[in-house]
mmCIF file of C-alpha atoms in Angstrom:
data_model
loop_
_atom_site.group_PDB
_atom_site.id
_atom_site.type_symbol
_atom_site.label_atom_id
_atom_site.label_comp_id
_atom_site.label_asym_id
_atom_site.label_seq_id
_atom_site.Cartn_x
_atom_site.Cartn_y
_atom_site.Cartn_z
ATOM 1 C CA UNK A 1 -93.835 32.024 10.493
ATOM 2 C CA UNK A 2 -90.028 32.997 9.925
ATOM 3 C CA UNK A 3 -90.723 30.415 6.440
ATOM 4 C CA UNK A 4 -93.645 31.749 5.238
ATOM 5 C CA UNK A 5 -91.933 35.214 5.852
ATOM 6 C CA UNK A 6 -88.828 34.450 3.809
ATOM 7 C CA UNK A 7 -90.242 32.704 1.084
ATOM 8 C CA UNK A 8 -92.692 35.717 0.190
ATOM 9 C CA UNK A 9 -89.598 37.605 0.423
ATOM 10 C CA UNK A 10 -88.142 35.478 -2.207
ATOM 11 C CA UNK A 11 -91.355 35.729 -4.000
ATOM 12 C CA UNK A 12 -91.644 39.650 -3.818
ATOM 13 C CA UNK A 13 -87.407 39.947 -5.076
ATOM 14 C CA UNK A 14 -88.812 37.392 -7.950
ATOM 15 C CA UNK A 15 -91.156 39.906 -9.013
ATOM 16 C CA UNK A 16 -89.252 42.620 -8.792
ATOM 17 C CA UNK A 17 -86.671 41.198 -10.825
ATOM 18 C CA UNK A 18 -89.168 40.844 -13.914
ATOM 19 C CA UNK A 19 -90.639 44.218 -13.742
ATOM 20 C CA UNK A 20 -87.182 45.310 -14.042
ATOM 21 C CA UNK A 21 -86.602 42.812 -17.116
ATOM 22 C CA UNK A 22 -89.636 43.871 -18.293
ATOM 23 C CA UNK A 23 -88.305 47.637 -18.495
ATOM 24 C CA UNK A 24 -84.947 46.785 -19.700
ATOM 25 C CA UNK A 25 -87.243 44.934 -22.617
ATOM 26 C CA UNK A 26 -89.317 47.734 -22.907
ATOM 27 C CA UNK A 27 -86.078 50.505 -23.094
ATOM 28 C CA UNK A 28 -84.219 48.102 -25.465
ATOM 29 C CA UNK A 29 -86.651 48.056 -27.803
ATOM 30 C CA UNK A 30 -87.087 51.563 -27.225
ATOM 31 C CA UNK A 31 -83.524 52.381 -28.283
ATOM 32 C CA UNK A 32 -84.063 49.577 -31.339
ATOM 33 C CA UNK A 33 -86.854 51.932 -32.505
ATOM 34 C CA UNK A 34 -84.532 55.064 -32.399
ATOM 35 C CA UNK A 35 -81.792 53.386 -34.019
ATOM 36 C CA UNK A 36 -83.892 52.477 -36.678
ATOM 37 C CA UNK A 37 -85.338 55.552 -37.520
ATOM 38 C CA UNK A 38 -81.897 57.199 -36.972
ATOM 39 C CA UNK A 39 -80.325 54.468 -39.899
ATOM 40 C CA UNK A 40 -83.454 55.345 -41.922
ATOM 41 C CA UNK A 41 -82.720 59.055 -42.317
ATOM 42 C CA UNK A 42 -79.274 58.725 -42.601
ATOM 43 C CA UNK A 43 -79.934 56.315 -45.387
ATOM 44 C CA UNK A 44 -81.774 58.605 -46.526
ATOM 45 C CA UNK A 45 -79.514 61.634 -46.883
ATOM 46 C CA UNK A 46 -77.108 59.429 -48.056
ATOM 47 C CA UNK A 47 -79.071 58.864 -51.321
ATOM 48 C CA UNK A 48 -80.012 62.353 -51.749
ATOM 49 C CA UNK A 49 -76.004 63.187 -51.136
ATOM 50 C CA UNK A 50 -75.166 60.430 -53.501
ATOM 51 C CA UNK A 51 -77.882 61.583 -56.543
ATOM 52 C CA UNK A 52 -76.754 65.377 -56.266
ATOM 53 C CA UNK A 53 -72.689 64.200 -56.704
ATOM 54 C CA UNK A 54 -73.848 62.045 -59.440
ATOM 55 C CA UNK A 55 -75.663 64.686 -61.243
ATOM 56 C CA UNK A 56 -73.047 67.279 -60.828
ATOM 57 C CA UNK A 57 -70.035 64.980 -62.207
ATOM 58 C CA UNK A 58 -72.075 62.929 -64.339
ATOM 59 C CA UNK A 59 -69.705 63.089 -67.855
ATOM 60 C CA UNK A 60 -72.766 64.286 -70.046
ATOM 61 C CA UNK A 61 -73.442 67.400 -67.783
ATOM 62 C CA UNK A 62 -69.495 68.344 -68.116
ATOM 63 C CA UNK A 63 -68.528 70.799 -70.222
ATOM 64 C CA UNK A 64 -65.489 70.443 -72.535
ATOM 65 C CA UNK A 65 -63.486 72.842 -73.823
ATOM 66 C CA UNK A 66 -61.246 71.931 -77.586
ATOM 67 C CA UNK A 67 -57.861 73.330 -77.381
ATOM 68 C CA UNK A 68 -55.412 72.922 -80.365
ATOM 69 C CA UNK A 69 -51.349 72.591 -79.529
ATOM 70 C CA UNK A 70 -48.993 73.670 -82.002
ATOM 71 C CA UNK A 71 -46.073 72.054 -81.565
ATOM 72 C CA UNK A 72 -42.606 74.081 -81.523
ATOM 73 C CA UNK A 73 -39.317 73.007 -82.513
ATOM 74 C CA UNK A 74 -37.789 73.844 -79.119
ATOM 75 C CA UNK A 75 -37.866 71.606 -76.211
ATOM 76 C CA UNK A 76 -37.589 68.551 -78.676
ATOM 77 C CA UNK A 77 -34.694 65.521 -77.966
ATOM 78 C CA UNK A 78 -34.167 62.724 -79.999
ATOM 79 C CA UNK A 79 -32.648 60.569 -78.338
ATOM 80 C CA UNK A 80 -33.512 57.545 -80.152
ATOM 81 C CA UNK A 81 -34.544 56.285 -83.852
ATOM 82 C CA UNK A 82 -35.616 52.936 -84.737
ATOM 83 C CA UNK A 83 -37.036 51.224 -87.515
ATOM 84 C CA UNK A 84 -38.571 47.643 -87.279
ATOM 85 C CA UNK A 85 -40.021 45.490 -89.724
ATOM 86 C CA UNK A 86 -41.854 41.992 -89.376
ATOM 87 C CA UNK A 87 -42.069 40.567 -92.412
ATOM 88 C CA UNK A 88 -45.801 38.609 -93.394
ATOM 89 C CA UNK A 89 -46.472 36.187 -95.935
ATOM 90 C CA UNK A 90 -49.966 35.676 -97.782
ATOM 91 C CA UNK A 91 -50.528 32.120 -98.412
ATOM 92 C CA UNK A 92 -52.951 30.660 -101.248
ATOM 93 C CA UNK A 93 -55.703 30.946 -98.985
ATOM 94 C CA UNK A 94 -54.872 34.651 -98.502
ATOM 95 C CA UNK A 95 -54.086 34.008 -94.890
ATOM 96 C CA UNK A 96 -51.356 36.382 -93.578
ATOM 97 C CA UNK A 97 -48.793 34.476 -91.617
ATOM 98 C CA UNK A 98 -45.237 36.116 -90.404
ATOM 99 C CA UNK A 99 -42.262 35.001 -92.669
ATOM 100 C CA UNK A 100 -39.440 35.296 -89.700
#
């Protein structure tokens, strides 16, 4: 009958609805796998990449060179002398407290 005909129509989209949600499951977590192996080894090369530029500007590996500046009387300006003094007072205790 025309019923019988429709509803195992109905039936037959039904199932192929889930075996195509059961391949978009499938190539999700397909794409889940791949994206986790892809964050793995770029994790991965980050911490090599991050060890290497630590060792090469870690500060005991650099080496430092002493170089002594003599001054010279040219290129000098005073443009300002000043003299301050803040007075302190010892107490009996010895305690040095400021006297201003």
């Amino acid at each position: 009958t025309a019923g019988n005909i429709s509803k195992a129509a109905t039936a037959a989209k039904s199932v192929g609805r889930t075996m195509q949600t059961s391949e978009n499951v499938a190539l999700a977590e397909q794409d889940l796998q791949k994206a986790q192996e892809s964050l793995q080894q770029l994790q991965s090369e980050l911490t090599q990449e991050t060890d290497e530029l630590t060792a090469r500007y870690d500060a005991a590996n650099l080496k430092l060179e002493s170089v002594e500046l003599k001054p010279t009387k040219t290129n000098i300006n005073i443009r300002l002398v000043g003299l301050i003094w803040l007075p302190l007072a010892k107490d009996k205790l010895g305690v040095l407290t400021q006297a201003y």
